[in-house]
PDB file of C-alpha atoms in Angstrom:
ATOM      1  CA  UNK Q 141      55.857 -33.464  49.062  1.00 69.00           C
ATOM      2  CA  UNK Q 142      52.243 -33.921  48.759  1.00 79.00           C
ATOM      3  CA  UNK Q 143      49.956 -34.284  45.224  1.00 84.00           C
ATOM      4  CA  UNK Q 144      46.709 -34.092  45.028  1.00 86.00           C
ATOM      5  CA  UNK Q 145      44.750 -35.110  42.084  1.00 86.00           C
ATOM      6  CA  UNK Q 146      41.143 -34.235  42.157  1.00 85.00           C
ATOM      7  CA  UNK Q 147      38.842 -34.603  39.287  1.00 81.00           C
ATOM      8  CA  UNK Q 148      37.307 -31.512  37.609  1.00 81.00           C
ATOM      9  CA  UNK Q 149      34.481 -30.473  39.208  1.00 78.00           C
ATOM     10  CA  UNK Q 150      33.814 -33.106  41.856  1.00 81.00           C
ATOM     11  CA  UNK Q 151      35.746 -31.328  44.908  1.00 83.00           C
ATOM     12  CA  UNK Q 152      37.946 -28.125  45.476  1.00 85.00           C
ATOM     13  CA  UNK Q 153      40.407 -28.509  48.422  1.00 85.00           C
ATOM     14  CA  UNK Q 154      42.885 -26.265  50.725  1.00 87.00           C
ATOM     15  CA  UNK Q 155      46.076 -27.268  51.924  1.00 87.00           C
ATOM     16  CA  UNK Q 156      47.842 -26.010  54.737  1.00 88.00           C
ATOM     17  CA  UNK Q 157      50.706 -27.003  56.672  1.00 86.00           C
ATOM     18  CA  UNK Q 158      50.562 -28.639  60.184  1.00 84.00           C
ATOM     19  CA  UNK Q 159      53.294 -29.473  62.975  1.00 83.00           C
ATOM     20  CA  UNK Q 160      52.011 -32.508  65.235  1.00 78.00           C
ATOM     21  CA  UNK Q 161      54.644 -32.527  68.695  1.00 77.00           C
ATOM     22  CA  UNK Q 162      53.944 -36.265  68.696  1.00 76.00           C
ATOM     23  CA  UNK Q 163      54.384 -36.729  64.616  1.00 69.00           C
ATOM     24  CA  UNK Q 164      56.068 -34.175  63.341  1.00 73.00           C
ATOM     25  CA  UNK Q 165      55.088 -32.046  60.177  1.00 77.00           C
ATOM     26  CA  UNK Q 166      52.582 -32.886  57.862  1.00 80.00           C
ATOM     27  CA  UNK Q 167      49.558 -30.972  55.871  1.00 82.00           C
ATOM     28  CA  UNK Q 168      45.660 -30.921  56.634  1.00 84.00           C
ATOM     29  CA  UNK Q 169      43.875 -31.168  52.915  1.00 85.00           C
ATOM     30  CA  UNK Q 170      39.979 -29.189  53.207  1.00 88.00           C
ATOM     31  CA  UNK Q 171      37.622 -30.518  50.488  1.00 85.00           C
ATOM     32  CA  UNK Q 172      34.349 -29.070  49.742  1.00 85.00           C
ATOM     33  CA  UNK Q 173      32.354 -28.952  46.578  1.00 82.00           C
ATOM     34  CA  UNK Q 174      32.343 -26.511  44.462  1.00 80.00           C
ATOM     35  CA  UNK Q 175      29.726 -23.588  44.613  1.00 74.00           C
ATOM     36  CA  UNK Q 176      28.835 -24.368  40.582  1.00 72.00           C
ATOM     37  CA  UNK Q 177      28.165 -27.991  41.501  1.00 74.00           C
ATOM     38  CA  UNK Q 178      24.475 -29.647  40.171  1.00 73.00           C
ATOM     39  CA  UNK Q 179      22.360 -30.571  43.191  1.00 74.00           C
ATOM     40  CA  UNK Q 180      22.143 -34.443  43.438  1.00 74.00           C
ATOM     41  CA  UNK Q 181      24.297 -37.718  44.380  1.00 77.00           C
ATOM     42  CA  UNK Q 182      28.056 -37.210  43.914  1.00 80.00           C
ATOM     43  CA  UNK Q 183      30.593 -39.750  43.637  1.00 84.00           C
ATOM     44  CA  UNK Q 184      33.783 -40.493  42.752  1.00 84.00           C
ATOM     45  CA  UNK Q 185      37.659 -41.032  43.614  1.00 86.00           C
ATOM     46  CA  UNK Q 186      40.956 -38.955  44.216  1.00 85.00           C
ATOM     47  CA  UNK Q 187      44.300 -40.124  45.029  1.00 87.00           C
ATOM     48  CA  UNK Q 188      46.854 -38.725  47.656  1.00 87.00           C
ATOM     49  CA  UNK Q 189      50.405 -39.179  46.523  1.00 86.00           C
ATOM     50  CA  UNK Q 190      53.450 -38.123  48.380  1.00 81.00           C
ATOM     51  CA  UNK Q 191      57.095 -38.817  49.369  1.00 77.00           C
ATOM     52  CA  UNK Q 192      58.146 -39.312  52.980  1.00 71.00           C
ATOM     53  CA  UNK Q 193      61.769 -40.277  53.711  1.00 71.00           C
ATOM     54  CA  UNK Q 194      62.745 -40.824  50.402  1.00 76.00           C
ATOM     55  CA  UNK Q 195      59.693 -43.217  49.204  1.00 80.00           C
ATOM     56  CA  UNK Q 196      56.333 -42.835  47.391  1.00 83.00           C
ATOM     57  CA  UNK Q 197      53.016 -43.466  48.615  1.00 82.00           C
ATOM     58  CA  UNK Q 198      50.007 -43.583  46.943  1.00 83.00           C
ATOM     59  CA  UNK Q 199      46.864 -43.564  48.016  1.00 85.00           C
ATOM     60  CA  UNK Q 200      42.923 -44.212  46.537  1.00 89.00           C
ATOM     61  CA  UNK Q 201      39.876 -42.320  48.221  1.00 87.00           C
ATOM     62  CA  UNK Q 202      36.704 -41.938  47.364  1.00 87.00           C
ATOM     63  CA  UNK Q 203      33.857 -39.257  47.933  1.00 85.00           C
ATOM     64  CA  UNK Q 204      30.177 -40.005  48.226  1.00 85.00           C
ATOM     65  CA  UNK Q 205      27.186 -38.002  49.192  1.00 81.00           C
ATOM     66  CA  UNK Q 206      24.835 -35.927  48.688  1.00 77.00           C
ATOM     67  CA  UNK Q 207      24.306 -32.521  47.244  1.00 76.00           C
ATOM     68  CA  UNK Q 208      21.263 -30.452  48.747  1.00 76.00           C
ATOM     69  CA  UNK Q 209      20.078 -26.446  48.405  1.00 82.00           C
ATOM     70  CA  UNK Q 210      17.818 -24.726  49.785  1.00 87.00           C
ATOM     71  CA  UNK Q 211      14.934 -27.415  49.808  1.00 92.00           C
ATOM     72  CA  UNK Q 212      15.404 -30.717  50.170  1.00 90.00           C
ATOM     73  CA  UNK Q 213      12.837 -33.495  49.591  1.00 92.00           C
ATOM     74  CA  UNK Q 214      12.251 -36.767  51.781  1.00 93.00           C
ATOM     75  CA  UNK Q 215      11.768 -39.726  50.362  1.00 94.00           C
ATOM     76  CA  UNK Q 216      13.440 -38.179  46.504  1.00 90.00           C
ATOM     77  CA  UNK Q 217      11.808 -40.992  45.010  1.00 94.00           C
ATOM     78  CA  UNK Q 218       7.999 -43.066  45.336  1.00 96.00           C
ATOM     79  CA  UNK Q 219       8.270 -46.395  44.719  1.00 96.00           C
ATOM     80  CA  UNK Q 220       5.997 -49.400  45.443  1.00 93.00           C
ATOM     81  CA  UNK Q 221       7.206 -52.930  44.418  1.00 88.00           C
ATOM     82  CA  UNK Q 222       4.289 -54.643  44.548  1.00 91.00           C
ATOM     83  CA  UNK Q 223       0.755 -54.783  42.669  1.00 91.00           C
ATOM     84  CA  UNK Q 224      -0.784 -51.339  44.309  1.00 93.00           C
ATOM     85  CA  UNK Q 225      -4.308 -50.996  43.929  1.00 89.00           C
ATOM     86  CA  UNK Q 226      -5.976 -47.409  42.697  1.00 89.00           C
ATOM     87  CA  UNK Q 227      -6.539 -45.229  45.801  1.00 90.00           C
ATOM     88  CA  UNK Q 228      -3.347 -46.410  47.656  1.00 92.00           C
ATOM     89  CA  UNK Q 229      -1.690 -43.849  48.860  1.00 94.00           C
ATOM     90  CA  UNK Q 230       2.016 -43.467  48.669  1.00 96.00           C
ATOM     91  CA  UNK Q 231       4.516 -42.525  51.896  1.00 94.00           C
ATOM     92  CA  UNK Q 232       3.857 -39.042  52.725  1.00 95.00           C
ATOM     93  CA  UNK Q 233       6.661 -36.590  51.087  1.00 97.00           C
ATOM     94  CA  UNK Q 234       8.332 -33.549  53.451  1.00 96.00           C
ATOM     95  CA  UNK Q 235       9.308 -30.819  51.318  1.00 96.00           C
ATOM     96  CA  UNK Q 236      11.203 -28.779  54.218  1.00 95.00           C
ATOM     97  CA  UNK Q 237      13.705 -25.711  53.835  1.00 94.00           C
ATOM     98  CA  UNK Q 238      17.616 -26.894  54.419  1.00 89.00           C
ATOM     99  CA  UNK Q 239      18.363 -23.449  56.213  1.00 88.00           C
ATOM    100  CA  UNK Q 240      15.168 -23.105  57.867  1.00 89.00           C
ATOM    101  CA  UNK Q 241      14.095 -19.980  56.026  1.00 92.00           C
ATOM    102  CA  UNK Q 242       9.889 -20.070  54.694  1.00 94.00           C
ATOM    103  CA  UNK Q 243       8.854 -20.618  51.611  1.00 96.00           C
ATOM    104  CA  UNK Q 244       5.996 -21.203  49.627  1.00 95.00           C
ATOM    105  CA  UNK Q 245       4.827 -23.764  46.963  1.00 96.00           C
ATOM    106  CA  UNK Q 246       3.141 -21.815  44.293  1.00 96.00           C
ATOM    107  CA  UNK Q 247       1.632 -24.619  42.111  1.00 95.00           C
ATOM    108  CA  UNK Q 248       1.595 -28.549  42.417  1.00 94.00           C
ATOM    109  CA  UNK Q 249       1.034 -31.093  39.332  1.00 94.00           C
ATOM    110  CA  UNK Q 250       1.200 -34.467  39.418  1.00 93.00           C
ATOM    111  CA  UNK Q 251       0.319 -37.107  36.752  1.00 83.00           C
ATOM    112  CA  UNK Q 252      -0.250 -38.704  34.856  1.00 87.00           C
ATOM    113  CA  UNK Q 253      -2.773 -40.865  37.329  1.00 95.00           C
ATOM    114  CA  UNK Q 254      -1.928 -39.275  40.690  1.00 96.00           C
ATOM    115  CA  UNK Q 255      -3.417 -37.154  43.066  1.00 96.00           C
ATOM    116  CA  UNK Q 256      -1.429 -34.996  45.706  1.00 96.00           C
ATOM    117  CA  UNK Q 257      -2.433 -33.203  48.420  1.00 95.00           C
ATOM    118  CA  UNK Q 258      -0.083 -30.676  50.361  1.00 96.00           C
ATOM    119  CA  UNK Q 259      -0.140 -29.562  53.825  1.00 95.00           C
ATOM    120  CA  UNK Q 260       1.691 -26.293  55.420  1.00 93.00           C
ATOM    121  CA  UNK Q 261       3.449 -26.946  58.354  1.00 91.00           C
ATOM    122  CA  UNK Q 262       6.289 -25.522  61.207  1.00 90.00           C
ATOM    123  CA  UNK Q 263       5.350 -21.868  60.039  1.00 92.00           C
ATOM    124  CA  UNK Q 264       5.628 -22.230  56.178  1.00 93.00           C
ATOM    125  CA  UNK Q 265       9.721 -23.633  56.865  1.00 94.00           C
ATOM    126  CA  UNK Q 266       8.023 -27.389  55.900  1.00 96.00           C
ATOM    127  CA  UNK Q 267       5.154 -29.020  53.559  1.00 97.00           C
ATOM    128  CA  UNK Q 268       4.058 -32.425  53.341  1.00 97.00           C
ATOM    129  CA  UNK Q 269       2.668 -33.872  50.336  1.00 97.00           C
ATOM    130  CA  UNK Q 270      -0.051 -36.973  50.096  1.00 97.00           C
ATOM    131  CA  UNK Q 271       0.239 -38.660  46.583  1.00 97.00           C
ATOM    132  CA  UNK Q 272      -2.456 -40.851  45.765  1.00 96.00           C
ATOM    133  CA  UNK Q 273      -2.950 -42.970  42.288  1.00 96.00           C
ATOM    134  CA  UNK Q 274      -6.585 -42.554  41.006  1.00 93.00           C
ATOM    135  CA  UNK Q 275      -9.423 -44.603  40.150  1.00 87.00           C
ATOM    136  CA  UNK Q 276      -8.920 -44.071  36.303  1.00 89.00           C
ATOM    137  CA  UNK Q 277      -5.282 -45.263  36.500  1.00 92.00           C
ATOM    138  CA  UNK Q 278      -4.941 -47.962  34.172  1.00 91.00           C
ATOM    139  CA  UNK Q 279      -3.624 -51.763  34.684  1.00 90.00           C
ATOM    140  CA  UNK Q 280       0.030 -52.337  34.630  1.00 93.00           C
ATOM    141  CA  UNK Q 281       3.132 -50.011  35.146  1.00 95.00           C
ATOM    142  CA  UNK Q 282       2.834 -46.290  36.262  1.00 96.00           C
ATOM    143  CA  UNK Q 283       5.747 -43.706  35.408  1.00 96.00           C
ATOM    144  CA  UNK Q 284       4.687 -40.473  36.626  1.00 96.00           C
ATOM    145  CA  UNK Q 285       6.204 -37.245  38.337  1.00 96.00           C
ATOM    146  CA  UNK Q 286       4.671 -34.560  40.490  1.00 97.00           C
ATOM    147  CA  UNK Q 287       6.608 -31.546  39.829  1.00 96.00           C
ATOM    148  CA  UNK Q 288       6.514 -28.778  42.523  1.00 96.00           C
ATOM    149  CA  UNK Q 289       6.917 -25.266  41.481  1.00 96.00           C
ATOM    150  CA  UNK Q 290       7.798 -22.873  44.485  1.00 96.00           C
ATOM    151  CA  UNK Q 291       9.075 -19.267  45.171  1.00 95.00           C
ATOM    152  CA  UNK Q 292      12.700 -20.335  46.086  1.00 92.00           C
ATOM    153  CA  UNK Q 293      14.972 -18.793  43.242  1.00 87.00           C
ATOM    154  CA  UNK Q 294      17.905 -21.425  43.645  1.00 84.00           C
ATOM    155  CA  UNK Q 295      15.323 -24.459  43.236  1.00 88.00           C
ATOM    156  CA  UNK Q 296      11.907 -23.175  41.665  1.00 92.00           C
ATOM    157  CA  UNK Q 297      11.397 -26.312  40.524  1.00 93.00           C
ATOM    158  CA  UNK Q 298      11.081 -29.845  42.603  1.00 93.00           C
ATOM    159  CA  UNK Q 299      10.183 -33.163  41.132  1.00 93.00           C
ATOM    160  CA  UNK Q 300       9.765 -36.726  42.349  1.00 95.00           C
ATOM    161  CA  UNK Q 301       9.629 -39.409  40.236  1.00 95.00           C
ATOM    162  CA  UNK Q 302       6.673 -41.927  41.524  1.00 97.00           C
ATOM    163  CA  UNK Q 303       6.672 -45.449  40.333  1.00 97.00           C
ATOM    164  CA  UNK Q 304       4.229 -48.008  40.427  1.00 96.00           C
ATOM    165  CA  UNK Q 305       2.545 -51.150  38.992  1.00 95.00           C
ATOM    166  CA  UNK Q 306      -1.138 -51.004  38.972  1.00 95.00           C
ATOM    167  CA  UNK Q 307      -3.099 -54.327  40.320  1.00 91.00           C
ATOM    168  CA  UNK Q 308      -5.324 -55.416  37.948  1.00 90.00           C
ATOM    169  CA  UNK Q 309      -9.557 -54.748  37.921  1.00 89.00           C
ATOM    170  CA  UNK Q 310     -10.182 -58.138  37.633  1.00 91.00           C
ATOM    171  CA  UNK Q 311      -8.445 -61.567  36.879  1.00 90.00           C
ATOM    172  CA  UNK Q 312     -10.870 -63.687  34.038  1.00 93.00           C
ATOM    173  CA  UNK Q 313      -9.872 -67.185  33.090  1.00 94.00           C
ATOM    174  CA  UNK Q 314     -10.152 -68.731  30.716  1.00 94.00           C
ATOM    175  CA  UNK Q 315      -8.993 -66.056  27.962  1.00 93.00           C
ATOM    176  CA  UNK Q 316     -10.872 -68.322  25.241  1.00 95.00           C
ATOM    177  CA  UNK Q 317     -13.929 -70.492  25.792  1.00 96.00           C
ATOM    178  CA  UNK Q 318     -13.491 -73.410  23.546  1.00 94.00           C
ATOM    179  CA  UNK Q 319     -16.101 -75.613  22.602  1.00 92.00           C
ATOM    180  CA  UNK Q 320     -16.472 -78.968  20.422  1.00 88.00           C
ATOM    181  CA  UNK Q 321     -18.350 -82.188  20.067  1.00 82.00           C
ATOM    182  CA  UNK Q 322     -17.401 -83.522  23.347  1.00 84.00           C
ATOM    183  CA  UNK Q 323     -17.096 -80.201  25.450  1.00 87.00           C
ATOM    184  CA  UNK Q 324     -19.827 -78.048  24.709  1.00 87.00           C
ATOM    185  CA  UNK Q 325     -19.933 -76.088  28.028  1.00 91.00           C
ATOM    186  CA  UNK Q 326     -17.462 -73.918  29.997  1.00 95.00           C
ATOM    187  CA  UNK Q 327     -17.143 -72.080  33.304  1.00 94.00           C
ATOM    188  CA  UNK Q 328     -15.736 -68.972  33.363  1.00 95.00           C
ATOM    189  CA  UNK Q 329     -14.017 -67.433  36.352  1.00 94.00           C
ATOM    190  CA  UNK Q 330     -14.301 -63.737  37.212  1.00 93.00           C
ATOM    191  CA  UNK Q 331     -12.166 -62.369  40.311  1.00 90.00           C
ATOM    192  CA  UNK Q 332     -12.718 -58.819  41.336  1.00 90.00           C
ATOM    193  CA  UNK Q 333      -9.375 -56.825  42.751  1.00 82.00           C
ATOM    194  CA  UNK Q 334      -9.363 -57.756  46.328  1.00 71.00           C
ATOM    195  CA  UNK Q 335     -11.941 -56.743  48.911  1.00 68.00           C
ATOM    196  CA  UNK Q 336     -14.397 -55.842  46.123  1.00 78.00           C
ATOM    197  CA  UNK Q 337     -17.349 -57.467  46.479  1.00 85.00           C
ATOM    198  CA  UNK Q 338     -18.745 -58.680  42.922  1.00 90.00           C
ATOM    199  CA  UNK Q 339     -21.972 -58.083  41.313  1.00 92.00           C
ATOM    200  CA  UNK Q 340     -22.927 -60.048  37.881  1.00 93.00           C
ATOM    201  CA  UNK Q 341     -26.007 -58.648  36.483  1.00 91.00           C
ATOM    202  CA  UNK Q 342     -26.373 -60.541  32.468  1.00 94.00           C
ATOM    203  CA  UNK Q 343     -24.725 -62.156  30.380  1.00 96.00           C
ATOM    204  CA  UNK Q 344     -25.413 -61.863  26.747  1.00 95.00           C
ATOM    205  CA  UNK Q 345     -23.789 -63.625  23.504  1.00 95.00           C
ATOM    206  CA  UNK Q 346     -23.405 -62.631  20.272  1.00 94.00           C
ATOM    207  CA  UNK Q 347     -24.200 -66.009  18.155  1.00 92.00           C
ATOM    208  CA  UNK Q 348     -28.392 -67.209  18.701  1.00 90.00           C
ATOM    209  CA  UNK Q 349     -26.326 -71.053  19.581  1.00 90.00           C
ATOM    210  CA  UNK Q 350     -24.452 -69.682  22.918  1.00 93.00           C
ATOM    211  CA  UNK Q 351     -26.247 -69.333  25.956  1.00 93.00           C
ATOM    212  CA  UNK Q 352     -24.555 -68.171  29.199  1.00 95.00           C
ATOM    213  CA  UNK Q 353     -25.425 -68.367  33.067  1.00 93.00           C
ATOM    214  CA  UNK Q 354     -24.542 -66.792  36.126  1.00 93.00           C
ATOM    215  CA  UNK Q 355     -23.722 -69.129  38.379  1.00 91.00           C
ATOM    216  CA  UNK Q 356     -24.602 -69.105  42.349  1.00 85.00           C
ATOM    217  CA  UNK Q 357     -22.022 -67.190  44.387  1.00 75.00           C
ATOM    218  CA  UNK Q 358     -21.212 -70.620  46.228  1.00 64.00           C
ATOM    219  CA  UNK Q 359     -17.293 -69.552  47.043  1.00 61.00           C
ATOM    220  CA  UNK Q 360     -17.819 -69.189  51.019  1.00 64.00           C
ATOM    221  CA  UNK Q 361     -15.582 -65.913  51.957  1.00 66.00           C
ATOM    222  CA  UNK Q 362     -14.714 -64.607  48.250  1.00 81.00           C
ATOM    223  CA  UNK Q 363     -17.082 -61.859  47.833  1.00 86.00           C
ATOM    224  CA  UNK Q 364     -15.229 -60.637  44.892  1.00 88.00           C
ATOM    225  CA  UNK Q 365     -15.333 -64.113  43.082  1.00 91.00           C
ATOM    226  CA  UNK Q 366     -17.974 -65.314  41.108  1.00 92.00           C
ATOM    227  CA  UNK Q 367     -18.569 -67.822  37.899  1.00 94.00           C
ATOM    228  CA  UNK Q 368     -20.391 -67.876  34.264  1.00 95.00           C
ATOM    229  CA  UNK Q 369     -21.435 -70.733  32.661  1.00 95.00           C
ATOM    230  CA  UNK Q 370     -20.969 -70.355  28.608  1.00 96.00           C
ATOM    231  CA  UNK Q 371     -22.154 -72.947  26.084  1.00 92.00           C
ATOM    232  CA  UNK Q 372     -24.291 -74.510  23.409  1.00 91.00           C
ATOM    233  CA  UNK Q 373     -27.794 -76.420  25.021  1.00 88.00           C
ATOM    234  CA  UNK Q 374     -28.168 -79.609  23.722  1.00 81.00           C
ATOM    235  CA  UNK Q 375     -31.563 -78.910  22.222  1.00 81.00           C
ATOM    236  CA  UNK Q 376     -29.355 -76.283  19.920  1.00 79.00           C
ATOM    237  CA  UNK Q 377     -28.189 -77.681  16.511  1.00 76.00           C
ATOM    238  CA  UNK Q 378     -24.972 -75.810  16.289  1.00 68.00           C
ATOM    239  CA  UNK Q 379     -23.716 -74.675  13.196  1.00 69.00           C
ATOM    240  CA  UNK Q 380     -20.113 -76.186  11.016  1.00 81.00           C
ATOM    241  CA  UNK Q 381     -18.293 -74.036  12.996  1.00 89.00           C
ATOM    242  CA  UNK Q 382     -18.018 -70.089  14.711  1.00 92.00           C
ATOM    243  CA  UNK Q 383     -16.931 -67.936  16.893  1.00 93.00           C
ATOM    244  CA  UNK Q 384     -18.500 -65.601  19.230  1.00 94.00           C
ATOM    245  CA  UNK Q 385     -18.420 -63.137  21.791  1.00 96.00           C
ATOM    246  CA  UNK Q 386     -20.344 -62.824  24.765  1.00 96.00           C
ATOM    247  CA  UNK Q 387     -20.343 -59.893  27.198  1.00 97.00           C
ATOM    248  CA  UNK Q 388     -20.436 -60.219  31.120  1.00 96.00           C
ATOM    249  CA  UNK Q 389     -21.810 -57.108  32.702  1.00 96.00           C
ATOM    250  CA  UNK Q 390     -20.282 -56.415  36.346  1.00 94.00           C
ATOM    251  CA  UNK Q 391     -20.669 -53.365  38.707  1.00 92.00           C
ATOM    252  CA  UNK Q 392     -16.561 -53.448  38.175  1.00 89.00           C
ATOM    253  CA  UNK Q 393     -15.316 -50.067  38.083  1.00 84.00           C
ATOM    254  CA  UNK Q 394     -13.878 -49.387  34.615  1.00 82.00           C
ATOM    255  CA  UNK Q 395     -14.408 -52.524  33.497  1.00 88.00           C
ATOM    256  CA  UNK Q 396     -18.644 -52.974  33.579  1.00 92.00           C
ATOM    257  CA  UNK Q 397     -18.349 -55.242  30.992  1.00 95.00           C
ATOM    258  CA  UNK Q 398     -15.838 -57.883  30.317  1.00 95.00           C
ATOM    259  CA  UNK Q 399     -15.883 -59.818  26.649  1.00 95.00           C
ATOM    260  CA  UNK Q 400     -14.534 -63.096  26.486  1.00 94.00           C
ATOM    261  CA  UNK Q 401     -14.144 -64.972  22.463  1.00 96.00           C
ATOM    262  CA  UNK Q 402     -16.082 -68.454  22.322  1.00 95.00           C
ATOM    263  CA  UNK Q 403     -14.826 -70.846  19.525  1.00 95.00           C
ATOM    264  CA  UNK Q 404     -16.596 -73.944  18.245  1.00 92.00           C
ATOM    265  CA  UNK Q 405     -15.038 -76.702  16.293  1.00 90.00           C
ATOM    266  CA  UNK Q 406     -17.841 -78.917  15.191  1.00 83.00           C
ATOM    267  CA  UNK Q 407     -16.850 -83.133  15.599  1.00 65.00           C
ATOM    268  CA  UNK Q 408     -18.786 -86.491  14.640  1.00 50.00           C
ATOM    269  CA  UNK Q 409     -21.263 -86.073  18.223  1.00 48.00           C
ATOM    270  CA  UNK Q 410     -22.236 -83.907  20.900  1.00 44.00           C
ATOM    271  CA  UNK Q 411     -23.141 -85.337  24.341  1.00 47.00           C
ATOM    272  CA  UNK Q 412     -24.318 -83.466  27.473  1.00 42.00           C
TER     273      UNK Q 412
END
């Protein structure tokens, strides 16, 4: 005797009867999946349990795979693990038909942040889609989807999932220039994303005491790093104490100018 115990909805399964010259009788089980299954990953277990000669056996198995229609999608998911600057563009996705039948995508949309392209190929049967994140993508993590709509009635519509974190315009350091008695001048570091090459064209300040300079471009090889110079001159009679903002001006994209807070905390003297 032979039991079978499947659970709902993962697999259905035949059974018929087999005699083996060499081991005698036994059964063949058939599993498939169901025709009402959802398209996807499917996993799980079932267990065997039968009685030869008298004693029990019972035995774990497990199913994994994968569930596909008509159209099937390759990579299902974009992903990049690292900082990704705007304009990369992503592995190239194959949208292709599973039983080799044409079909045709009918409308693509993909955001937020992302461009796609699609290309026709092997007589309509396979597409391949270019996803790209924009320019006006902003810093940080990206969730976005590009959702295919297409003519096949079984999967009209397709989406990937495209992950991402965004490298950063620039990198500015310090956050806060802080000034005092003893300190009354700061550089300021600006570093473009890589392989920009950047441009500082003023530098203006909100209080009449701060004064900032752009410094020579004196890093040999870093085109895309450059320096400020904030601070009080020493002719300057600064007042108790403020704060102030002053506003760099770089041919950055998105990010032509870049504010950084100055604070001053008067003290007994002020040297240069």
């Amino acid at each position: 005797e032979l039991e079978v115990q499947v659970p709902p909805g993962l697999l259905a399964y035949r059974r018929e009867p087999i005699h083996d010259r060499s081991h005698g009788k036994g059964v063949r089980l058939t599993f498939k999946v169901p025709e009402e299954i959802e398209l996807g990953p499917v996993s799980g277990r079932f267990y065997l349990k039968g009685t030869i000669a008298g004693e029990t056996a019972h035995m774990p198995l497990r199913v994994a795979g994968q569930v596909i229609g008509d159209l099937i999608t390759r990579p299902a998911v974009l992903q990049s693990l690292h900082p990704t600057p705007r304009g990369h563009r992503f592995a190239r996705v194959t949208v292709a038909s599973a039983n080799r039948r044409p079909f045709e995508i009918l409308e693509l949309t993909a955001g937020p942040y992302l461009d796609v392209q699609v290309q026709a190929r092997k007589q309509k049967k396979e597409y391949g889609l270019t996803v790209t994140i924009r320019d006006d993508a902003p810093d940080g993590p990206l969730a976005a989807t590009v959702r295919i709509r297409t003519d096949n009635s079984g999967q009209p519509v397709l989406r990937i999932p495209v992950f991402a974190q965004v490298r950063a315009r620039y990198h500015a350091e310090p956050e806060v220039v802080l000034l005092d008695a003893d300190t009354h001048r700061r550089r300021v570091m600006l570093r473009a994303d890589h392989g920009f090459g950047l441009d500082i064209t003023a530098v203006s300040c909100d209080h009449p005491a701060v004064v900032g300079q752009v410094l020579p471009a004196d890093v040999d090889g870093l085109a895309n790093v450059r320096f400020v110079r904030l601070g009080i001159p020493r002719n300057v009679q600064a007042p108790d104490a403020f704060t102030a903002n002053c506003t760099v001006s770089t041919n950055i994209p998105g990010a032509a100018a870049i504010t950084r807070p100055v604070e001053y905390t008067p003290g007994q003297t002020r040297e240069d």
